[in-house]
Short mmCIF file of C-alpha atoms in Angstrom, two decimals:
data_model
loop_
_atom_site.label_atom_id
_atom_site.label_comp_id
_atom_site.label_asym_id
_atom_site.label_seq_id
_atom_site.Cartn_x
_atom_site.Cartn_y
_atom_site.Cartn_z
CA MET A 6 25.32 -26.68 -14.97
CA SER A 7 22.61 -24.08 -15.46
CA ASP A 8 22.51 -20.61 -13.96
CA PRO A 9 22.12 -20.31 -10.19
CA ILE A 10 18.73 -19.47 -8.73
CA GLU A 11 18.61 -15.91 -7.42
CA PHE A 12 17.18 -15.75 -3.90
CA TRP A 13 16.39 -12.15 -2.93
CA PHE A 14 15.38 -11.56 0.68
CA ASP A 15 15.43 -9.33 3.74
CA PHE A 16 16.53 -10.84 7.06
CA SER A 17 13.42 -9.18 8.53
CA SER A 18 11.01 -11.26 6.39
CA PRO A 19 9.50 -14.35 8.06
CA TYR A 20 8.65 -16.08 4.79
CA SER A 21 12.23 -15.42 3.62
CA TYR A 22 13.53 -17.15 6.73
CA ILE A 23 11.35 -20.20 6.05
CA ALA A 24 12.51 -20.22 2.41
CA SER A 25 16.15 -19.94 3.53
CA GLU A 26 15.80 -23.29 5.28
CA LEU A 27 14.45 -24.98 2.14
CA ILE A 28 15.80 -23.44 -1.05
CA ASP A 29 19.32 -24.92 -1.13
CA THR A 30 18.05 -28.49 -0.77
CA LEU A 31 15.41 -27.91 -3.43
CA ALA A 32 18.00 -26.47 -5.83
CA GLU A 33 20.46 -29.32 -5.16
CA ARG A 34 17.85 -31.88 -6.21
CA HIS A 35 18.05 -30.31 -9.66
CA GLY A 36 21.79 -29.71 -9.77
CA ARG A 37 21.44 -25.98 -9.21
CA LYS A 38 23.23 -23.53 -6.95
CA VAL A 39 21.50 -20.64 -5.18
CA LYS A 40 22.77 -17.07 -5.12
CA TRP A 41 21.64 -15.49 -1.85
CA ARG A 42 21.05 -11.74 -2.11
CA PRO A 43 19.86 -9.80 0.94
CA MET A 44 18.34 -6.38 0.26
CA MET A 45 16.34 -3.70 2.02
CA LEU A 46 12.71 -4.69 1.61
CA GLY A 47 11.53 -1.25 2.77
CA SER A 48 12.80 0.19 -0.52
CA ALA A 49 10.76 -2.33 -2.51
CA PHE A 50 7.70 -1.51 -0.40
CA LYS A 51 8.25 2.17 -1.17
CA ALA A 52 8.52 1.50 -4.91
CA SER A 53 5.37 -0.60 -5.03
CA GLY A 54 3.36 1.13 -2.28
CA VAL A 55 2.89 -2.27 -0.60
CA PRO A 56 2.38 -1.78 3.16
CA LEU A 57 3.99 -3.87 5.87
CA LEU A 58 1.87 -7.02 5.96
CA VAL A 59 1.24 -7.21 9.70
CA THR A 60 -0.14 -3.64 9.79
CA VAL A 61 -3.00 -4.35 7.34
CA PRO A 62 -6.42 -4.79 9.04
CA LEU A 63 -7.65 -8.42 8.93
CA LYS A 64 -4.76 -9.48 6.68
CA GLY A 65 -2.24 -8.64 9.40
CA ASP A 66 -3.91 -10.91 11.97
CA TYR A 67 -4.21 -13.69 9.45
CA SER A 68 -0.58 -13.34 8.41
CA LYS A 69 0.76 -13.85 11.93
CA ARG A 70 -1.21 -17.09 12.14
CA ASP A 71 0.03 -18.06 8.70
CA PHE A 72 3.73 -17.43 9.56
CA ASP A 73 3.49 -19.92 12.42
CA ARG A 74 1.45 -22.46 10.50
CA SER A 75 3.67 -22.25 7.40
CA ALA A 76 6.76 -22.84 9.55
CA ARG A 77 5.11 -25.90 11.15
CA TYR A 78 4.01 -27.13 7.73
CA HIS A 79 7.61 -27.01 6.50
CA GLY A 80 9.05 -28.38 9.75
CA VAL A 81 11.07 -25.23 10.42
CA PRO A 82 11.50 -23.92 14.00
CA PHE A 83 9.90 -20.48 14.34
CA LYS A 84 9.00 -17.96 16.99
CA PHE A 85 7.65 -14.53 16.09
CA PRO A 86 10.08 -12.02 17.64
CA GLU A 87 9.11 -9.28 20.08
CA THR A 88 10.68 -6.57 17.90
CA PHE A 89 9.27 -6.49 14.39
CA PRO A 90 10.00 -5.27 11.80
CA MET A 91 13.75 -5.08 12.15
CA LEU A 92 16.18 -2.79 10.34
CA THR A 93 18.64 -5.28 8.89
CA LEU A 94 21.20 -2.93 7.34
CA VAL A 95 24.17 -4.16 9.38
CA ALA A 96 23.51 -7.84 8.75
CA ALA A 97 22.96 -7.31 5.01
CA ARG A 98 26.08 -5.17 4.59
CA GLY A 99 28.08 -7.73 6.57
CA TYR A 100 26.75 -10.49 4.33
CA TYR A 101 28.12 -8.90 1.14
CA TRP A 102 31.45 -8.13 2.76
CA LEU A 103 31.82 -11.76 3.78
CA HIS A 104 30.52 -13.01 0.46
CA ASP A 105 33.22 -11.23 -1.48
CA GLN A 106 35.84 -13.08 0.59
CA ASP A 107 34.30 -16.47 1.26
CA CYS A 108 30.96 -17.54 -0.16
CA GLY A 109 30.58 -20.47 2.27
CA LYS A 110 31.18 -18.32 5.35
CA ALA A 111 28.63 -15.82 4.07
CA ARG A 112 26.03 -18.59 3.70
CA ALA A 113 26.70 -19.81 7.25
CA PHE A 114 26.47 -16.23 8.52
CA ALA A 115 23.12 -15.68 6.74
CA HIS A 116 21.66 -18.85 8.26
CA ALA A 117 22.92 -17.79 11.70
CA VAL A 118 21.40 -14.30 11.38
CA PHE A 119 18.04 -15.67 10.23
CA ARG A 120 17.92 -18.19 13.09
CA ALA A 121 19.10 -15.68 15.70
CA TYR A 122 16.10 -13.52 14.84
CA TRP A 123 13.39 -16.00 13.84
CA VAL A 124 14.09 -18.72 16.38
CA HIS A 125 15.86 -16.98 19.27
CA GLY A 126 14.35 -13.49 19.01
CA ARG A 127 17.71 -11.72 19.11
CA ASN A 128 17.84 -8.07 18.07
CA ILE A 129 19.73 -8.41 14.80
CA GLY A 130 19.34 -4.66 14.21
CA GLU A 131 22.12 -4.07 16.75
CA LEU A 132 25.74 -4.15 15.63
CA ALA A 133 26.88 -5.87 18.85
CA VAL A 134 24.45 -8.75 18.28
CA VAL A 135 25.50 -9.22 14.66
CA GLN A 136 29.16 -9.00 15.69
CA ASP A 137 28.55 -11.74 18.23
CA ILE A 138 26.94 -13.93 15.55
CA ALA A 139 29.97 -13.33 13.33
CA ALA A 140 32.42 -14.06 16.17
CA ARG A 141 30.75 -17.40 16.90
CA LEU A 142 31.50 -18.35 13.29
CA GLY A 143 35.16 -17.60 13.89
CA LEU A 144 35.11 -14.21 12.19
CA ASP A 145 36.94 -11.11 13.41
CA ALA A 146 34.32 -8.96 15.16
CA ALA A 147 36.37 -5.75 15.00
CA ALA A 148 37.04 -6.14 11.28
CA PHE A 149 33.34 -6.87 10.79
CA ALA A 150 32.33 -3.62 12.55
CA GLN A 151 34.79 -1.63 10.49
CA ALA A 152 33.65 -3.22 7.24
CA VAL A 153 29.93 -2.58 7.69
CA ALA A 154 30.57 1.09 8.52
CA ALA A 155 32.57 1.66 5.35
CA PRO A 156 31.05 3.68 2.48
CA GLU A 157 31.66 0.76 0.06
CA ALA A 158 29.47 -1.51 2.18
CA LYS A 159 26.65 1.05 2.19
CA GLU A 160 26.90 1.58 -1.55
CA ARG A 161 27.03 -2.12 -2.26
CA LEU A 162 23.80 -2.78 -0.38
CA LYS A 163 22.09 0.17 -2.02
CA ARG A 164 23.13 -1.13 -5.42
CA GLU A 165 21.82 -4.61 -4.68
CA THR A 166 18.53 -3.19 -3.41
CA ASP A 167 18.09 -1.01 -6.50
CA LEU A 168 18.85 -4.02 -8.68
CA ALA A 169 16.20 -6.10 -6.90
CA VAL A 170 13.54 -3.43 -7.45
CA SER A 171 14.61 -2.97 -11.07
CA ARG A 172 13.97 -6.70 -11.52
CA GLY A 173 10.42 -6.29 -10.27
CA MET A 174 10.82 -7.23 -6.60
CA PHE A 175 7.98 -5.94 -4.40
CA GLY A 176 7.99 -8.54 -1.61
CA ALA A 177 10.16 -11.27 -0.14
CA PRO A 178 11.31 -13.91 -0.72
CA TYR A 179 11.67 -13.22 -4.44
CA PHE A 180 13.29 -15.84 -6.65
CA ILE A 181 14.46 -15.57 -10.24
CA VAL A 182 14.88 -18.88 -12.07
CA ASP A 183 16.16 -18.65 -15.64
CA GLY A 184 14.64 -15.17 -15.90
CA GLU A 185 11.27 -16.21 -14.42
CA PRO A 186 10.26 -14.40 -11.18
CA PHE A 187 8.58 -16.25 -8.31
CA TRP A 188 7.36 -14.45 -5.20
CA GLY A 189 6.80 -16.17 -1.87
CA VAL A 190 7.81 -19.34 -0.08
CA ASP A 191 4.48 -20.75 -1.33
CA ARG A 192 5.87 -20.68 -4.88
CA LEU A 193 8.54 -23.30 -4.07
CA PRO A 194 6.38 -26.09 -5.58
CA GLN A 195 6.12 -24.09 -8.82
CA ILE A 196 9.90 -23.50 -8.78
CA GLU A 197 10.44 -27.23 -8.32
CA HIS A 198 8.09 -27.98 -11.22
CA TRP A 199 9.87 -25.34 -13.34
CA LEU A 200 13.24 -26.98 -12.67
CA GLU A 201 11.85 -30.45 -13.41
CA THR A 202 10.27 -29.45 -16.70
CA GLY A 203 12.55 -26.66 -17.89
CA GLY A 204 9.67 -24.19 -17.71
CA PHE A 205 5.95 -24.82 -18.10
CA MET B 10 -18.63 -36.96 8.45
CA SER B 11 -16.96 -33.76 9.60
CA ASP B 12 -18.07 -30.20 8.88
CA PRO B 13 -17.93 -28.98 5.29
CA ILE B 14 -15.06 -26.77 4.18
CA GLU B 15 -16.19 -23.18 3.66
CA PHE B 16 -15.03 -21.81 0.32
CA TRP B 17 -15.53 -18.04 0.15
CA PHE B 18 -14.90 -16.38 -3.20
CA ASP B 19 -15.80 -13.70 -5.70
CA PHE B 20 -16.45 -14.75 -9.32
CA SER B 21 -14.12 -11.87 -10.28
CA SER B 22 -11.10 -13.43 -8.54
CA PRO B 23 -8.71 -15.41 -10.78
CA TYR B 24 -7.21 -17.41 -7.92
CA SER B 25 -10.76 -18.25 -6.77
CA TYR B 26 -11.51 -19.60 -10.21
CA ILE B 27 -8.41 -21.83 -10.13
CA ALA B 28 -9.38 -23.01 -6.63
CA SER B 29 -12.94 -23.73 -7.79
CA GLU B 30 -11.56 -26.32 -10.21
CA LEU B 31 -9.61 -28.09 -7.46
CA ILE B 32 -11.27 -27.81 -4.05
CA ASP B 33 -14.10 -30.35 -4.43
CA THR B 34 -11.73 -33.15 -5.48
CA LEU B 35 -9.34 -32.29 -2.67
CA ALA B 36 -12.15 -32.34 -0.12
CA GLU B 37 -13.55 -35.63 -1.48
CA ARG B 38 -10.22 -37.35 -0.89
CA HIS B 39 -10.81 -36.70 2.80
CA GLY B 40 -14.53 -37.41 2.89
CA ARG B 41 -15.44 -33.74 3.14
CA LYS B 42 -18.02 -31.61 1.40
CA VAL B 43 -17.43 -28.01 0.36
CA LYS B 44 -19.80 -25.14 1.02
CA TRP B 45 -19.40 -22.62 -1.81
CA ARG B 46 -20.07 -19.03 -0.72
CA PRO B 47 -19.74 -16.20 -3.24
CA MET B 48 -19.41 -12.71 -1.78
CA MET B 49 -18.49 -9.19 -2.86
CA LEU B 50 -14.72 -8.99 -2.53
CA GLY B 51 -14.79 -5.19 -2.88
CA SER B 52 -16.35 -4.99 0.59
CA ALA B 53 -13.52 -7.04 2.08
CA PHE B 54 -10.97 -4.84 0.32
CA LYS B 55 -12.71 -1.81 1.82
CA ALA B 56 -12.60 -3.30 5.33
CA SER B 57 -8.92 -4.21 5.11
CA GLY B 58 -7.70 -1.37 2.87
CA VAL B 59 -6.20 -3.97 0.53
CA PRO B 60 -6.01 -2.55 -3.02
CA LEU B 61 -6.94 -4.43 -6.17
CA LEU B 62 -3.88 -6.60 -6.86
CA VAL B 63 -3.37 -5.76 -10.52
CA THR B 64 -3.28 -2.00 -9.80
CA VAL B 65 -0.26 -2.23 -7.45
CA PRO B 66 3.03 -1.13 -9.07
CA LEU B 67 5.43 -4.07 -9.72
CA LYS B 68 3.14 -6.49 -7.86
CA GLY B 69 0.39 -5.97 -10.43
CA ASP B 70 2.63 -6.95 -13.36
CA TYR B 71 3.92 -9.96 -11.47
CA SER B 72 0.44 -11.05 -10.51
CA LYS B 73 -0.78 -11.23 -14.11
CA ARG B 74 2.14 -13.48 -14.94
CA ASP B 75 1.42 -15.53 -11.82
CA PHE B 76 -2.31 -15.99 -12.68
CA ASP B 77 -1.35 -17.60 -16.00
CA ARG B 78 1.48 -19.65 -14.57
CA SER B 79 -0.56 -20.86 -11.60
CA ALA B 80 -3.34 -21.98 -13.94
CA ARG B 81 -0.83 -23.89 -16.09
CA TYR B 82 0.74 -25.39 -12.96
CA HIS B 83 -2.65 -26.73 -11.88
CA GLY B 84 -3.68 -27.77 -15.40
CA VAL B 85 -6.66 -25.42 -15.46
CA PRO B 86 -7.63 -23.59 -18.70
CA PHE B 87 -7.26 -19.84 -18.23
CA LYS B 88 -7.36 -16.64 -20.25
CA PHE B 89 -7.19 -13.24 -18.59
CA PRO B 90 -10.37 -11.41 -19.64
CA GLU B 91 -10.47 -8.06 -21.41
CA THR B 92 -12.76 -6.57 -18.76
CA PHE B 93 -11.33 -6.77 -15.26
CA PRO B 94 -12.34 -6.46 -12.50
CA MET B 95 -15.94 -7.44 -12.95
CA LEU B 96 -18.93 -6.54 -10.79
CA THR B 97 -20.36 -9.95 -10.00
CA LEU B 98 -23.51 -8.97 -8.08
CA VAL B 99 -25.96 -10.66 -10.43
CA ALA B 100 -24.09 -13.97 -10.57
CA ALA B 101 -23.63 -14.09 -6.80
CA ARG B 102 -27.26 -13.25 -6.06
CA GLY B 103 -28.36 -15.85 -8.59
CA TYR B 104 -26.11 -18.42 -6.95
CA TYR B 105 -27.81 -18.08 -3.55
CA TRP B 106 -31.27 -18.13 -5.08
CA LEU B 107 -30.44 -21.37 -6.87
CA HIS B 108 -28.67 -22.81 -3.86
CA ASP B 109 -31.74 -22.47 -1.68
CA GLN B 110 -33.66 -24.62 -4.19
CA ASP B 111 -31.09 -27.07 -5.52
CA CYS B 112 -27.56 -27.24 -4.24
CA GLY B 113 -26.30 -29.28 -7.21
CA LYS B 114 -27.70 -26.87 -9.79
CA ALA B 115 -26.10 -23.98 -7.91
CA ARG B 116 -22.71 -25.73 -8.05
CA ALA B 117 -23.07 -26.32 -11.80
CA PHE B 118 -24.08 -22.69 -12.25
CA ALA B 119 -21.05 -21.45 -10.28
CA HIS B 120 -18.67 -23.55 -12.39
CA ALA B 121 -20.33 -22.27 -15.56
CA VAL B 122 -20.06 -18.63 -14.45
CA PHE B 123 -16.39 -19.00 -13.50
CA ARG B 124 -15.54 -20.66 -16.82
CA ALA B 125 -17.59 -18.20 -18.87
CA TYR B 126 -15.46 -15.39 -17.45
CA TRP B 127 -12.02 -16.98 -16.90
CA VAL B 128 -11.88 -19.17 -19.99
CA HIS B 129 -14.23 -17.55 -22.52
CA GLY B 130 -13.96 -13.89 -21.44
CA ARG B 131 -17.73 -13.37 -21.31
CA ASN B 132 -19.03 -10.28 -19.53
CA ILE B 133 -20.58 -11.91 -16.46
CA GLY B 134 -21.44 -8.48 -15.08
CA GLU B 135 -24.35 -8.33 -17.54
CA LEU B 136 -27.69 -9.83 -16.60
CA ALA B 137 -28.31 -11.12 -20.15
CA VAL B 138 -25.05 -13.08 -20.11
CA VAL B 139 -25.74 -14.64 -16.72
CA GLN B 140 -29.31 -15.43 -17.82
CA ASP B 141 -27.90 -17.20 -20.86
CA ILE B 142 -25.57 -19.24 -18.64
CA ALA B 143 -28.54 -20.18 -16.46
CA ALA B 144 -30.69 -21.07 -19.47
CA ARG B 145 -28.04 -23.43 -20.85
CA LEU B 146 -28.28 -25.30 -17.55
CA GLY B 147 -32.02 -25.71 -18.09
CA LEU B 148 -33.03 -22.94 -15.72
CA ASP B 149 -35.85 -20.46 -16.30
CA ALA B 150 -34.14 -17.23 -17.46
CA ALA B 151 -37.13 -15.02 -16.70
CA ALA B 152 -37.51 -16.38 -13.17
CA PHE B 153 -33.78 -15.92 -12.73
CA ALA B 154 -33.96 -12.22 -13.71
CA GLN B 155 -36.87 -11.66 -11.37
CA ALA B 156 -35.13 -13.43 -8.49
CA VAL B 157 -31.86 -11.49 -8.67
CA ALA B 158 -33.72 -8.17 -8.71
CA ALA B 159 -35.70 -8.98 -5.55
CA PRO B 160 -34.82 -7.24 -2.27
CA GLU B 161 -34.33 -10.63 -0.57
CA ALA B 162 -31.56 -11.54 -3.05
CA LYS B 163 -29.79 -8.25 -2.40
CA GLU B 164 -30.07 -8.63 1.35
CA ARG B 165 -28.91 -12.23 1.26
CA LEU B 166 -25.72 -11.36 -0.60
CA LYS B 167 -25.04 -8.42 1.69
CA ARG B 168 -25.46 -10.69 4.71
CA GLU B 169 -23.08 -13.30 3.29
CA THR B 170 -20.50 -10.62 2.47
CA ASP B 171 -20.70 -9.13 5.97
CA LEU B 172 -20.34 -12.62 7.42
CA ALA B 173 -17.22 -13.26 5.35
CA VAL B 174 -15.58 -10.04 6.54
CA SER B 175 -16.62 -10.76 10.15
CA ARG B 176 -14.76 -14.07 9.80
CA GLY B 177 -11.60 -12.24 8.81
CA MET B 178 -11.78 -12.45 5.02
CA PHE B 179 -9.62 -9.85 3.23
CA GLY B 180 -8.88 -11.64 -0.03
CA ALA B 181 -10.06 -14.57 -2.13
CA PRO B 182 -10.24 -17.49 -2.18
CA TYR B 183 -10.66 -17.77 1.60
CA PHE B 184 -11.24 -21.19 3.13
CA ILE B 185 -12.30 -22.09 6.64
CA VAL B 186 -11.53 -25.67 7.70
CA ASP B 187 -12.67 -26.65 11.19
CA GLY B 188 -12.38 -23.01 12.24
CA GLU B 189 -8.93 -22.52 10.70
CA PRO B 190 -8.71 -19.82 7.98
CA PHE B 191 -6.60 -20.34 4.84
CA TRP B 192 -6.15 -17.63 2.22
CA GLY B 193 -5.20 -18.32 -1.37
CA VAL B 194 -5.14 -21.17 -3.84
CA ASP B 195 -1.50 -21.62 -2.79
CA ARG B 196 -2.70 -22.80 0.63
CA LEU B 197 -4.37 -25.92 -0.82
CA PRO B 198 -1.35 -28.09 0.14
CA GLN B 199 -1.65 -26.85 3.75
CA ILE B 200 -5.40 -27.55 3.70
CA GLU B 201 -4.70 -31.06 2.43
CA HIS B 202 -2.14 -31.60 5.19
CA TRP B 203 -4.60 -30.21 7.75
CA LEU B 204 -7.26 -32.70 6.63
CA GLU B 205 -4.78 -35.58 6.66
CA THR B 206 -3.49 -34.84 10.14
CA GLY B 207 -6.53 -33.30 11.82
CA GLY B 208 -4.65 -30.03 12.27
CA PHE B 209 -0.92 -29.43 12.66
#
């Protein structure tokens, strides 16, 4: 069994959401696991000076069309939310807290958060909404709220975000496969080819 | 026979070069022609505020790695040139001058210019180099030099560039298929699917 694929993302990134619906199946075809790692994309944008895509003249209009079309192309349900971008601190902190207890629950939680925002337009920036998502998965909503407010949770997410940037991340999704970085859901075919050939 | 695919590009764009080696074959599979349209990408960058990719922190380093890897992925010879970016005014003006006389010669010229720069590292910003490329295709180098210096050639290229930006172009390659814009060589699979399905 080779190393897991690192999948760095922000819950606020539409292309990350699309990738989240595809990457595990792709990895499985090649006997790989995927390590999901949410981070704060704003910090990567600050480090690279990359602006928020939808705010760029011409490119922003195109990108909204491309989000929709890319989701249709991959057969993934998608609806651009009314509130965008979204500050996803609570969801990301909650993810790591869950992950350290139960990796499977954390994966289910991440899928639920992505879909709540990118399919159902829920405001995943609000603690109450994220607590509700957690509760529906059978998790303790009060313990969740306490955990994400703890200094350890804040530090953990900051550490993960710094690590992502130190590995060259400037946009999401950002994958690392055997040390090779791939940016964007549109690099999945190259990742697949990389896994098939052992690098090319 | 449906409308040709519009293929907007700058000879200075590495992803445009890769696309130039692939798009005609893709289009042929679906009974389509391709209309090649060089333009000055700097003007689109100015309109959108998009910076030159390789100058962006983190993203620039990644992109150089991605140029090479994408070329290998598509089986296209590629060597990042010593001089980059390149001002491609002369080549683009020459293209339109040739195109208005002989579409096939113009296509051969465009391929030769792309390969001279992206495989052999020749300085395609220099008139003498572009004249030499033209001469090897059996064209009259003196007539070529005269044509690209004429006010009509300058105006033509300016008009094409303005048209590209007015159609939403902010980066290259930029394709328009039946009114639908696609940006990037990584959108070729979506273009193929679009042609197969008549839009999705």
